[in-house]
Amino acid sequence: MKYIKLAVIEAVLISAILFILYDTLPAAEEPLFRPYNILEAYNLHNEVYKQPYTNKNPPSRSFEEPDYGLLSSPPPSSHTCNTEQTPKLFIGIFSTPEKSDRRSLIRTLMSNYFDRIDKSILDYSFIVAQSSDNTENEEILKESERFADIMSLDIPENMDNGKTFHFYKHLHQLHAKNETFQPQFVTKCDDDTMLVIPALLNSLKELDCNQNIYWGTSAGRSQHFPEYFRGLAYILSWPLVKWIGNSDISTLHQQGIEDARTGQWMQSLNYIYPKQSLKRVDNLWDMGDWNQLALKESTLALHWQHFRLKLPEWWVKQAQLIDQAWKPDSEMGQWHWQGSYSPDDEKKERYRLAIMDRNSAREKAESAGETFDEELYNEQHPEVNDSV
């Protein structure tokens, strides 16, 4: 009886201590039990993902930790890439249901390449998820039936709530149904990015798709996350696509800024046995905003984030310049550089260097936990306003 009383007293004391700790300690940034539904999870974590990030307001710790779903998935080394399989490059252009005009423009420009190459070398789809407007979903279905170039994902449309993961999952499922579909490399690309296809294909020539290739640009990325490539466009080799698409990534690790999240998935390779190496191909400022880059032989992608009003005109103009600068060889899928015909290239190059200096100043300030005053910097450095 004496021991029973002591056990009861001990249990009461422990309960009281736990209650006091629970009541006085700050709440955890993330719930102990992760919700299943992606949108529910995003709402719970909305405070965690607020920007701008600083040393006092860092991103969620989930960007640092490995994901069990990835760790328990068959590793990339178990997925081979057959260099005879096609297409060599598959481009997933992330779009949203209402952007039919943008898709029409891109579709027209992409069709020019298929006069010179076939889909054994290059193929693409617009990646679109489900709208809350049924009329838009019906229109997407009609557009898909007409052009056969839309990959529809069975999730709510979103940017940072798992769309990238479900894109890779869909590719994995396509391969499971039809093994002849096995791209060597897969591009995730925003619909305000123009890929310089000839330069892009040339840059992949020397890469082995059986390696874990992570291709993109770190130029201009946030310093508050582990190494990642910006979401304007990045490429994964097939073993990485299969590894991600075949996994059961937790909803928490599907969310958040999508390009930084992909970088976090790559970090998980460090915890896999047998050891998985990762080859990063960082193209730096050969990819960036259109008015930061002169069109030169190494230019791989032009981005239009801040220039939406004149977007169609600039897309057409840049496409013409690319067409003049790159000429197809007799061998299928090969181009040679003839030189840029843009009269604005010298001015663009000066502007690009000025923007690089400003980005370096911003990164230095963020690393020191300081607020970067872009307006003041622009006043002190008028060259950054000298846009073409």
mmCIF file of C-alpha atoms in Angstrom:
data_model
loop_
_atom_site.group_PDB
_atom_site.id
_atom_site.type_symbol
_atom_site.label_atom_id
_atom_site.label_comp_id
_atom_site.label_asym_id
_atom_site.label_seq_id
_atom_site.Cartn_x
_atom_site.Cartn_y
_atom_site.Cartn_z
ATOM 1 C CA MET A 1 0.000 0.000 0.000
ATOM 2 C CA LYS A 2 2.888 2.314 0.864
ATOM 3 C CA TYR A 3 4.441 1.865 -2.618
ATOM 4 C CA ILE A 4 1.099 2.523 -4.323
ATOM 5 C CA LYS A 5 0.782 5.862 -2.473
ATOM 6 C CA LEU A 6 4.337 6.820 -3.451
ATOM 7 C CA ALA A 7 3.627 5.933 -7.099
ATOM 8 C CA VAL A 8 0.470 8.068 -7.086
ATOM 9 C CA ILE A 9 2.317 11.025 -5.515
ATOM 10 C CA GLU A 10 5.136 10.655 -8.087
ATOM 11 C CA ALA A 11 2.640 10.567 -10.972
ATOM 12 C CA VAL A 12 0.903 13.705 -9.663
ATOM 13 C CA LEU A 13 4.236 15.550 -9.321
ATOM 14 C CA ILE A 14 5.337 14.591 -12.825
ATOM 15 C CA SER A 15 1.981 15.670 -14.254
ATOM 16 C CA ALA A 16 2.214 19.009 -12.433
ATOM 17 C CA ILE A 17 5.743 19.625 -13.719
ATOM 18 C CA LEU A 18 4.747 18.784 -17.304
ATOM 19 C CA PHE A 19 1.703 21.068 -17.051
ATOM 20 C CA ILE A 20 3.848 23.971 -15.797
ATOM 21 C CA LEU A 21 6.418 23.444 -18.559
ATOM 22 C CA TYR A 22 3.697 23.215 -21.220
ATOM 23 C CA ASP A 23 2.084 26.403 -19.930
ATOM 24 C CA THR A 24 5.271 28.465 -19.611
ATOM 25 C CA LEU A 25 7.501 27.360 -22.527
ATOM 26 C CA PRO A 26 6.964 29.053 -25.945
ATOM 27 C CA ALA A 27 4.830 27.174 -28.418
ATOM 28 C CA ALA A 28 6.581 25.055 -31.031
ATOM 29 C CA GLU A 29 6.826 26.547 -34.511
ATOM 30 C CA GLU A 30 5.506 23.328 -36.050
ATOM 31 C CA PRO A 31 2.851 20.893 -34.742
ATOM 32 C CA LEU A 32 4.032 17.629 -33.258
ATOM 33 C CA PHE A 33 1.602 15.719 -35.456
ATOM 34 C CA ARG A 34 1.800 16.640 -39.115
ATOM 35 C CA PRO A 35 -1.580 17.075 -40.805
ATOM 36 C CA TYR A 36 -2.301 14.957 -43.837
ATOM 37 C CA ASN A 37 -3.974 17.581 -45.992
ATOM 38 C CA ILE A 38 -1.527 19.906 -47.777
ATOM 39 C CA LEU A 39 -3.726 23.009 -47.598
ATOM 40 C CA GLU A 40 -4.546 22.357 -43.936
ATOM 41 C CA ALA A 41 -0.824 22.015 -43.236
ATOM 42 C CA TYR A 42 -0.060 25.239 -45.084
ATOM 43 C CA ASN A 43 -2.636 27.138 -43.024
ATOM 44 C CA LEU A 44 -1.114 25.805 -39.813
ATOM 45 C CA HIS A 45 2.354 26.874 -40.923
ATOM 46 C CA ASN A 46 1.446 30.150 -42.538
ATOM 47 C CA GLU A 47 3.254 32.144 -39.845
ATOM 48 C CA VAL A 48 6.417 30.087 -40.335
ATOM 49 C CA TYR A 49 6.670 30.919 -44.035
ATOM 50 C CA LYS A 50 6.172 34.679 -43.801
ATOM 51 C CA GLN A 51 8.827 36.752 -45.519
ATOM 52 C CA PRO A 52 11.211 38.499 -45.493
ATOM 53 C CA TYR A 53 13.402 36.118 -43.529
ATOM 54 C CA THR A 54 16.058 37.514 -41.200
ATOM 55 C CA ASN A 55 18.375 36.068 -38.579
ATOM 56 C CA LYS A 56 15.626 36.802 -36.028
ATOM 57 C CA ASN A 57 12.921 35.352 -38.273
ATOM 58 C CA PRO A 58 14.537 32.348 -39.960
ATOM 59 C CA PRO A 59 12.713 29.871 -42.201
ATOM 60 C CA SER A 60 11.122 26.776 -40.722
ATOM 61 C CA ARG A 61 13.559 24.158 -39.437
ATOM 62 C CA SER A 62 11.911 21.725 -41.869
ATOM 63 C CA PHE A 63 14.185 23.211 -44.552
ATOM 64 C CA GLU A 64 17.154 21.799 -42.654
ATOM 65 C CA GLU A 65 15.948 18.326 -41.718
ATOM 66 C CA PRO A 66 15.865 15.256 -43.998
ATOM 67 C CA ASP A 67 12.530 13.740 -44.958
ATOM 68 C CA TYR A 68 11.780 10.163 -43.904
ATOM 69 C CA GLY A 69 9.802 9.541 -47.087
ATOM 70 C CA LEU A 70 12.883 10.304 -49.160
ATOM 71 C CA LEU A 71 15.222 8.396 -46.861
ATOM 72 C CA SER A 72 13.043 5.274 -47.091
ATOM 73 C CA SER A 73 12.440 5.531 -50.855
ATOM 74 C CA PRO A 74 14.680 3.430 -53.151
ATOM 75 C CA PRO A 75 17.734 5.668 -53.651
ATOM 76 C CA PRO A 76 18.584 7.343 -56.969
ATOM 77 C CA SER A 77 21.309 4.754 -57.607
ATOM 78 C CA SER A 78 18.576 2.112 -57.924
ATOM 79 C CA HIS A 79 17.057 3.982 -60.877
ATOM 80 C CA THR A 80 19.026 3.823 -64.097
ATOM 81 C CA CYS A 81 18.849 6.206 -67.012
ATOM 82 C CA ASN A 82 18.927 4.577 -70.436
ATOM 83 C CA THR A 83 20.646 7.000 -72.782
ATOM 84 C CA GLU A 84 18.730 5.410 -75.650
ATOM 85 C CA GLN A 85 15.401 6.300 -74.074
ATOM 86 C CA THR A 86 13.499 9.423 -75.072
ATOM 87 C CA PRO A 87 13.055 12.278 -74.849
ATOM 88 C CA LYS A 88 16.502 13.509 -73.944
ATOM 89 C CA LEU A 89 14.961 16.561 -72.298
ATOM 90 C CA PHE A 90 11.423 16.943 -70.962
ATOM 91 C CA ILE A 91 10.339 20.459 -69.959
ATOM 92 C CA GLY A 92 7.535 20.951 -67.461
ATOM 93 C CA ILE A 93 6.288 24.540 -67.846
ATOM 94 C CA PHE A 94 4.399 25.484 -64.688
ATOM 95 C CA SER A 95 1.209 27.308 -65.607
ATOM 96 C CA THR A 96 -2.164 28.059 -63.997
ATOM 97 C CA PRO A 97 -5.646 27.481 -65.461
ATOM 98 C CA GLU A 98 -6.402 31.114 -66.305
ATOM 99 C CA LYS A 99 -3.173 31.724 -68.293
ATOM 100 C CA SER A 100 -4.373 30.435 -71.650
ATOM 101 C CA ASP A 101 -2.908 33.428 -73.531
ATOM 102 C CA ARG A 102 0.551 32.793 -72.064
ATOM 103 C CA ARG A 103 0.348 29.109 -73.010
ATOM 104 C CA SER A 104 -0.708 30.029 -76.531
ATOM 105 C CA LEU A 105 2.322 32.319 -76.924
ATOM 106 C CA ILE A 106 4.776 29.746 -75.560
ATOM 107 C CA ARG A 107 3.191 26.995 -77.645
ATOM 108 C CA THR A 108 3.701 29.027 -80.824
ATOM 109 C CA LEU A 109 7.352 29.750 -80.020
ATOM 110 C CA MET A 110 8.092 26.166 -78.986
ATOM 111 C CA SER A 111 6.592 24.858 -82.233
ATOM 112 C CA ASN A 112 9.434 26.541 -84.134
ATOM 113 C CA TYR A 113 11.913 24.109 -82.595
ATOM 114 C CA PHE A 114 9.981 21.078 -83.758
ATOM 115 C CA ASP A 115 10.654 22.068 -87.362
ATOM 116 C CA ARG A 116 14.303 21.207 -86.595
ATOM 117 C CA ILE A 117 14.142 18.469 -83.966
ATOM 118 C CA ASP A 118 11.712 15.730 -83.067
ATOM 119 C CA LYS A 119 10.291 14.671 -79.738
ATOM 120 C CA SER A 120 12.967 12.039 -79.241
ATOM 121 C CA ILE A 121 15.211 14.955 -78.265
ATOM 122 C CA LEU A 122 12.835 17.510 -76.770
ATOM 123 C CA ASP A 123 9.310 17.389 -75.402
ATOM 124 C CA TYR A 124 7.297 19.597 -73.066
ATOM 125 C CA SER A 125 3.999 19.933 -71.239
ATOM 126 C CA PHE A 126 2.252 22.710 -69.369
ATOM 127 C CA ILE A 127 1.834 21.646 -65.742
ATOM 128 C CA VAL A 128 -1.588 22.733 -64.478
ATOM 129 C CA ALA A 129 -3.456 21.739 -61.312
ATOM 130 C CA GLN A 130 -7.155 22.012 -60.441
ATOM 131 C CA SER A 131 -8.909 25.373 -60.242
ATOM 132 C CA SER A 132 -11.604 26.179 -57.690
ATOM 133 C CA ASP A 133 -13.610 27.388 -60.722
ATOM 134 C CA ASN A 134 -15.172 24.433 -62.552
ATOM 135 C CA THR A 135 -15.536 26.509 -65.715
ATOM 136 C CA GLU A 136 -11.756 26.968 -65.841
ATOM 137 C CA ASN A 137 -11.258 23.229 -65.361
ATOM 138 C CA GLU A 138 -13.586 22.533 -68.277
ATOM 139 C CA GLU A 139 -11.675 24.989 -70.458
ATOM 140 C CA ILE A 140 -8.377 23.333 -69.518
ATOM 141 C CA LEU A 141 -9.821 19.949 -70.495
ATOM 142 C CA LYS A 142 -10.840 21.298 -73.916
ATOM 143 C CA GLU A 143 -7.418 22.903 -74.404
ATOM 144 C CA SER A 144 -5.720 19.654 -73.440
ATOM 145 C CA GLU A 145 -7.810 17.645 -75.894
ATOM 146 C CA ARG A 146 -7.012 20.116 -78.665
ATOM 147 C CA PHE A 147 -3.251 20.483 -78.160
ATOM 148 C CA ALA A 148 -2.277 17.386 -76.133
ATOM 149 C CA ASP A 149 0.376 19.374 -74.270
ATOM 150 C CA ILE A 150 -1.160 19.841 -70.806
ATOM 151 C CA MET A 151 -0.286 17.653 -67.829
ATOM 152 C CA SER A 152 -3.144 17.961 -65.354
ATOM 153 C CA LEU A 153 -2.375 17.314 -61.684
ATOM 154 C CA ASP A 154 -5.166 16.134 -59.396
ATOM 155 C CA ILE A 155 -4.447 18.645 -56.611
ATOM 156 C CA PRO A 156 -5.609 22.221 -55.948
ATOM 157 C CA GLU A 157 -3.659 24.767 -57.997
ATOM 158 C CA ASN A 158 -0.813 26.209 -55.962
ATOM 159 C CA MET A 159 2.783 27.356 -56.169
ATOM 160 C CA ASP A 160 4.305 26.377 -52.822
ATOM 161 C CA ASN A 161 1.933 23.683 -51.541
ATOM 162 C CA GLY A 162 3.293 20.566 -53.207
ATOM 163 C CA LYS A 163 2.847 21.167 -56.924
ATOM 164 C CA THR A 164 6.497 20.414 -57.714
ATOM 165 C CA PHE A 165 6.418 17.127 -55.790
ATOM 166 C CA HIS A 166 3.219 16.032 -57.533
ATOM 167 C CA PHE A 167 4.782 16.912 -60.902
ATOM 168 C CA TYR A 168 7.614 14.442 -60.260
ATOM 169 C CA LYS A 169 5.143 11.913 -58.870
ATOM 170 C CA HIS A 170 3.083 12.178 -62.057
ATOM 171 C CA LEU A 171 6.188 11.550 -64.207
ATOM 172 C CA HIS A 172 6.986 8.489 -62.105
ATOM 173 C CA GLN A 173 3.452 7.194 -62.655
ATOM 174 C CA LEU A 174 3.666 7.831 -66.411
ATOM 175 C CA HIS A 175 6.863 5.771 -66.551
ATOM 176 C CA ALA A 176 5.210 2.977 -64.523
ATOM 177 C CA LYS A 177 2.411 2.810 -67.097
ATOM 178 C CA ASN A 178 4.660 3.166 -70.139
ATOM 179 C CA GLU A 179 8.354 2.339 -69.736
ATOM 180 C CA THR A 180 9.183 3.903 -73.097
ATOM 181 C CA PHE A 181 8.573 7.271 -71.435
ATOM 182 C CA GLN A 182 11.864 7.959 -69.661
ATOM 183 C CA PRO A 183 13.358 11.413 -70.122
ATOM 184 C CA GLN A 184 17.067 11.622 -69.462
ATOM 185 C CA PHE A 185 16.670 15.078 -67.939
ATOM 186 C CA VAL A 186 13.580 16.894 -66.603
ATOM 187 C CA THR A 187 13.221 20.676 -66.407
ATOM 188 C CA LYS A 188 10.911 22.438 -63.997
ATOM 189 C CA CYS A 189 10.363 25.862 -65.608
ATOM 190 C CA ASP A 190 8.196 28.871 -64.761
ATOM 191 C CA ASP A 191 5.957 30.246 -67.493
ATOM 192 C CA ASP A 192 7.692 33.644 -67.319
ATOM 193 C CA THR A 193 11.055 32.076 -68.226
ATOM 194 C CA MET A 194 12.286 31.672 -71.789
ATOM 195 C CA LEU A 195 14.754 28.832 -72.129
ATOM 196 C CA VAL A 196 17.401 29.268 -74.800
ATOM 197 C CA ILE A 197 16.824 25.754 -76.120
ATOM 198 C CA PRO A 198 19.935 25.421 -78.341
ATOM 199 C CA ALA A 199 22.272 26.531 -75.534
ATOM 200 C CA LEU A 200 20.384 24.387 -73.049
ATOM 201 C CA LEU A 201 20.694 21.210 -75.127
ATOM 202 C CA ASN A 202 24.374 21.953 -75.751
ATOM 203 C CA SER A 203 24.960 22.324 -71.996
ATOM 204 C CA LEU A 204 23.541 18.836 -71.384
ATOM 205 C CA LYS A 205 25.679 17.092 -74.017
ATOM 206 C CA GLU A 206 28.560 16.290 -71.694
ATOM 207 C CA LEU A 207 26.403 15.310 -68.709
ATOM 208 C CA ASP A 208 25.681 11.690 -67.807
ATOM 209 C CA CYS A 209 22.014 11.218 -66.940
ATOM 210 C CA ASN A 210 22.920 8.245 -64.734
ATOM 211 C CA GLN A 211 24.577 10.665 -62.336
ATOM 212 C CA ASN A 212 22.564 12.673 -59.833
ATOM 213 C CA ILE A 213 22.540 15.950 -61.780
ATOM 214 C CA TYR A 214 21.082 19.101 -60.213
ATOM 215 C CA TRP A 215 21.329 21.905 -62.817
ATOM 216 C CA GLY A 216 20.290 25.528 -62.428
ATOM 217 C CA THR A 217 21.443 28.854 -61.018
ATOM 218 C CA SER A 218 22.170 30.079 -57.514
ATOM 219 C CA ALA A 219 22.548 33.711 -58.644
ATOM 220 C CA GLY A 220 20.132 35.898 -56.716
ATOM 221 C CA ARG A 221 18.897 33.201 -54.351
ATOM 222 C CA SER A 222 18.048 33.824 -50.679
ATOM 223 C CA GLN A 223 20.851 33.222 -48.200
ATOM 224 C CA HIS A 224 18.436 31.911 -45.564
ATOM 225 C CA PHE A 225 18.186 28.399 -46.987
ATOM 226 C CA PRO A 226 20.628 25.575 -47.654
ATOM 227 C CA GLU A 227 22.043 25.458 -51.167
ATOM 228 C CA TYR A 228 19.356 25.493 -53.832
ATOM 229 C CA PHE A 229 18.816 26.657 -57.390
ATOM 230 C CA ARG A 230 16.271 29.350 -58.231
ATOM 231 C CA GLY A 231 12.861 28.242 -59.411
ATOM 232 C CA LEU A 232 12.878 30.180 -62.684
ATOM 233 C CA ALA A 233 14.242 26.922 -64.190
ATOM 234 C CA TYR A 234 16.185 23.948 -62.895
ATOM 235 C CA ILE A 235 16.897 20.441 -64.159
ATOM 236 C CA LEU A 236 17.105 17.039 -62.474
ATOM 237 C CA SER A 237 18.444 13.879 -64.060
ATOM 238 C CA TRP A 238 16.083 10.923 -64.303
ATOM 239 C CA PRO A 239 17.351 8.992 -61.219
ATOM 240 C CA LEU A 240 16.563 12.008 -59.022
ATOM 241 C CA VAL A 241 13.106 12.413 -60.602
ATOM 242 C CA LYS A 242 12.317 8.744 -59.952
ATOM 243 C CA TRP A 243 13.640 8.921 -56.408
ATOM 244 C CA ILE A 244 11.402 11.892 -55.559
ATOM 245 C CA GLY A 245 8.373 10.743 -57.547
ATOM 246 C CA ASN A 246 8.451 7.256 -56.019
ATOM 247 C CA SER A 247 8.684 8.570 -52.459
ATOM 248 C CA ASP A 248 6.089 9.400 -49.842
ATOM 249 C CA ILE A 249 7.302 12.860 -48.848
ATOM 250 C CA SER A 250 5.487 14.271 -45.821
ATOM 251 C CA THR A 251 3.124 17.161 -46.484
ATOM 252 C CA LEU A 252 5.319 19.428 -44.370
ATOM 253 C CA HIS A 253 8.282 18.743 -46.654
ATOM 254 C CA GLN A 254 6.228 19.401 -49.777
ATOM 255 C CA GLN A 255 5.422 22.932 -48.664
ATOM 256 C CA GLY A 256 7.193 26.237 -48.488
ATOM 257 C CA ILE A 257 9.121 28.148 -51.134
ATOM 258 C CA GLU A 258 9.268 25.508 -53.820
ATOM 259 C CA ASP A 259 12.784 25.985 -55.165
ATOM 260 C CA ALA A 260 14.270 26.074 -51.653
ATOM 261 C CA ARG A 261 12.240 22.953 -50.865
ATOM 262 C CA THR A 262 13.734 21.122 -53.845
ATOM 263 C CA GLY A 263 17.158 22.117 -52.538
ATOM 264 C CA GLN A 264 16.210 20.605 -49.159
ATOM 265 C CA TRP A 265 15.293 17.319 -50.901
ATOM 266 C CA MET A 266 18.758 17.285 -52.441
ATOM 267 C CA GLN A 267 20.239 17.719 -48.951
ATOM 268 C CA SER A 268 18.548 14.441 -47.960
ATOM 269 C CA LEU A 269 21.012 12.599 -50.196
ATOM 270 C CA ASN A 270 23.630 13.179 -47.486
ATOM 271 C CA TYR A 271 21.761 10.802 -45.152
ATOM 272 C CA ILE A 272 21.196 7.888 -47.551
ATOM 273 C CA TYR A 273 23.109 4.622 -47.536
ATOM 274 C CA PRO A 274 24.804 3.682 -49.752
ATOM 275 C CA LYS A 275 26.202 7.198 -50.109
ATOM 276 C CA GLN A 276 24.649 9.181 -52.964
ATOM 277 C CA SER A 277 26.737 11.885 -54.587
ATOM 278 C CA LEU A 278 25.172 14.974 -56.157
ATOM 279 C CA LYS A 279 26.624 16.870 -59.093
ATOM 280 C CA ARG A 280 25.570 20.511 -58.987
ATOM 281 C CA VAL A 281 25.816 22.437 -62.246
ATOM 282 C CA ASP A 282 25.583 26.098 -61.242
ATOM 283 C CA ASN A 283 25.146 28.365 -64.274
ATOM 284 C CA LEU A 284 25.175 31.547 -62.176
ATOM 285 C CA TRP A 285 24.405 34.639 -64.301
ATOM 286 C CA ASP A 286 23.968 32.700 -67.518
ATOM 287 C CA MET A 287 20.378 32.563 -66.279
ATOM 288 C CA GLY A 288 18.517 35.649 -65.043
ATOM 289 C CA ASP A 289 16.119 38.485 -65.786
ATOM 290 C CA TRP A 290 16.068 39.379 -69.475
ATOM 291 C CA ASN A 291 17.303 42.935 -68.927
ATOM 292 C CA GLN A 292 20.233 41.676 -66.822
ATOM 293 C CA LEU A 293 21.627 39.456 -69.548
ATOM 294 C CA ALA A 294 23.088 40.044 -72.957
ATOM 295 C CA LEU A 295 22.293 37.207 -75.338
ATOM 296 C CA LYS A 296 25.587 35.403 -75.709
ATOM 297 C CA GLU A 297 26.635 31.837 -76.399
ATOM 298 C CA SER A 298 26.481 30.860 -72.722
ATOM 299 C CA THR A 299 23.053 32.432 -72.031
ATOM 300 C CA LEU A 300 20.666 29.658 -70.990
ATOM 301 C CA ALA A 301 17.471 31.312 -69.758
ATOM 302 C CA LEU A 302 15.803 34.721 -69.713
ATOM 303 C CA HIS A 303 13.305 35.565 -66.980
ATOM 304 C CA TRP A 304 10.465 38.112 -67.143
ATOM 305 C CA GLN A 305 9.353 38.416 -63.517
ATOM 306 C CA HIS A 306 9.082 42.217 -63.396
ATOM 307 C CA PHE A 307 8.041 42.957 -66.979
ATOM 308 C CA ARG A 308 4.559 41.526 -67.401
ATOM 309 C CA LEU A 309 2.849 44.363 -69.295
ATOM 310 C CA LYS A 310 5.076 44.078 -72.398
ATOM 311 C CA LEU A 311 5.576 40.360 -72.021
ATOM 312 C CA PRO A 312 4.246 39.126 -75.409
ATOM 313 C CA GLU A 313 6.249 41.675 -77.385
ATOM 314 C CA TRP A 314 9.466 40.919 -75.507
ATOM 315 C CA TRP A 315 9.004 37.172 -75.826
ATOM 316 C CA VAL A 316 8.672 37.478 -79.594
ATOM 317 C CA LYS A 317 11.629 39.864 -79.863
ATOM 318 C CA GLN A 318 13.938 37.661 -77.797
ATOM 319 C CA ALA A 319 12.822 34.552 -79.670
ATOM 320 C CA GLN A 320 13.788 36.250 -82.943
ATOM 321 C CA LEU A 321 17.215 37.171 -81.560
ATOM 322 C CA ILE A 322 17.787 33.588 -80.402
ATOM 323 C CA ASP A 323 16.730 32.292 -83.791
ATOM 324 C CA GLN A 324 19.209 34.605 -85.512
ATOM 325 C CA ALA A 325 22.054 33.783 -83.132
ATOM 326 C CA TRP A 326 21.704 29.975 -83.171
ATOM 327 C CA LYS A 327 21.600 27.994 -86.422
ATOM 328 C CA PRO A 328 20.784 24.292 -86.626
ATOM 329 C CA ASP A 329 23.438 21.850 -87.824
ATOM 330 C CA SER A 330 22.695 19.006 -90.162
ATOM 331 C CA GLU A 331 22.803 16.620 -87.196
ATOM 332 C CA MET A 332 19.453 16.392 -85.454
ATOM 333 C CA GLY A 333 19.311 18.457 -82.266
ATOM 334 C CA GLN A 334 22.630 20.266 -82.788
ATOM 335 C CA TRP A 335 23.052 24.015 -83.172
ATOM 336 C CA HIS A 336 26.030 26.285 -83.657
ATOM 337 C CA TRP A 337 26.439 29.835 -82.407
ATOM 338 C CA GLN A 338 26.598 32.604 -85.009
ATOM 339 C CA GLY A 339 26.601 35.587 -82.686
ATOM 340 C CA SER A 340 24.012 37.917 -81.244
ATOM 341 C CA TYR A 341 22.377 40.595 -83.373
ATOM 342 C CA SER A 342 21.034 42.642 -80.460
ATOM 343 C CA PRO A 343 22.105 46.328 -80.541
ATOM 344 C CA ASP A 344 21.369 46.544 -76.797
ATOM 345 C CA ASP A 345 23.849 43.900 -75.654
ATOM 346 C CA GLU A 346 26.583 46.251 -74.406
ATOM 347 C CA LYS A 347 24.093 48.247 -72.356
ATOM 348 C CA LYS A 348 22.568 45.042 -71.002
ATOM 349 C CA GLU A 349 25.983 43.794 -69.925
ATOM 350 C CA ARG A 350 26.665 47.006 -67.958
ATOM 351 C CA TYR A 351 23.251 46.721 -66.352
ATOM 352 C CA ARG A 352 23.809 43.048 -65.526
ATOM 353 C CA LEU A 353 27.043 43.871 -63.683
ATOM 354 C CA ALA A 354 25.321 46.662 -61.755
ATOM 355 C CA ILE A 355 22.523 44.296 -60.701
ATOM 356 C CA MET A 356 25.093 41.692 -59.621
ATOM 357 C CA ASP A 357 26.761 44.315 -57.406
ATOM 358 C CA ARG A 358 23.412 45.228 -55.862
ATOM 359 C CA ASN A 359 22.571 41.572 -55.197
ATOM 360 C CA SER A 360 25.945 41.104 -53.524
ATOM 361 C CA ALA A 361 25.244 44.124 -51.305
ATOM 362 C CA ARG A 362 21.824 42.699 -50.403
ATOM 363 C CA GLU A 363 23.266 39.276 -49.549
ATOM 364 C CA LYS A 364 25.951 40.888 -47.385
ATOM 365 C CA ALA A 365 23.316 42.877 -45.490
ATOM 366 C CA GLU A 366 21.058 39.846 -44.998
ATOM 367 C CA SER A 367 23.964 37.739 -43.775
ATOM 368 C CA ALA A 368 24.690 40.407 -41.166
ATOM 369 C CA GLY A 369 21.031 40.427 -40.091
ATOM 370 C CA GLU A 370 20.511 43.937 -41.453
ATOM 371 C CA THR A 371 17.679 45.339 -43.577
ATOM 372 C CA PHE A 372 18.713 46.165 -47.131
ATOM 373 C CA ASP A 373 17.355 49.537 -48.306
ATOM 374 C CA GLU A 374 17.009 48.968 -52.043
ATOM 375 C CA GLU A 375 15.530 52.398 -52.726
ATOM 376 C CA LEU A 376 18.499 54.137 -51.078
ATOM 377 C CA TYR A 377 20.973 51.884 -52.887
ATOM 378 C CA ASN A 378 19.348 52.700 -56.254
ATOM 379 C CA GLU A 379 19.645 56.426 -55.546
ATOM 380 C CA GLN A 380 23.340 56.040 -54.737
ATOM 381 C CA HIS A 381 23.993 53.762 -57.743
ATOM 382 C CA PRO A 382 22.001 55.168 -60.704
ATOM 383 C CA GLU A 383 23.495 52.560 -63.068
ATOM 384 C CA VAL A 384 21.039 49.982 -61.688
ATOM 385 C CA ASN A 385 18.211 52.061 -63.168
ATOM 386 C CA ASP A 386 19.773 52.020 -66.641
ATOM 387 C CA SER A 387 17.513 49.253 -67.921
ATOM 388 C CA VAL A 388 17.141 48.476 -71.624
#
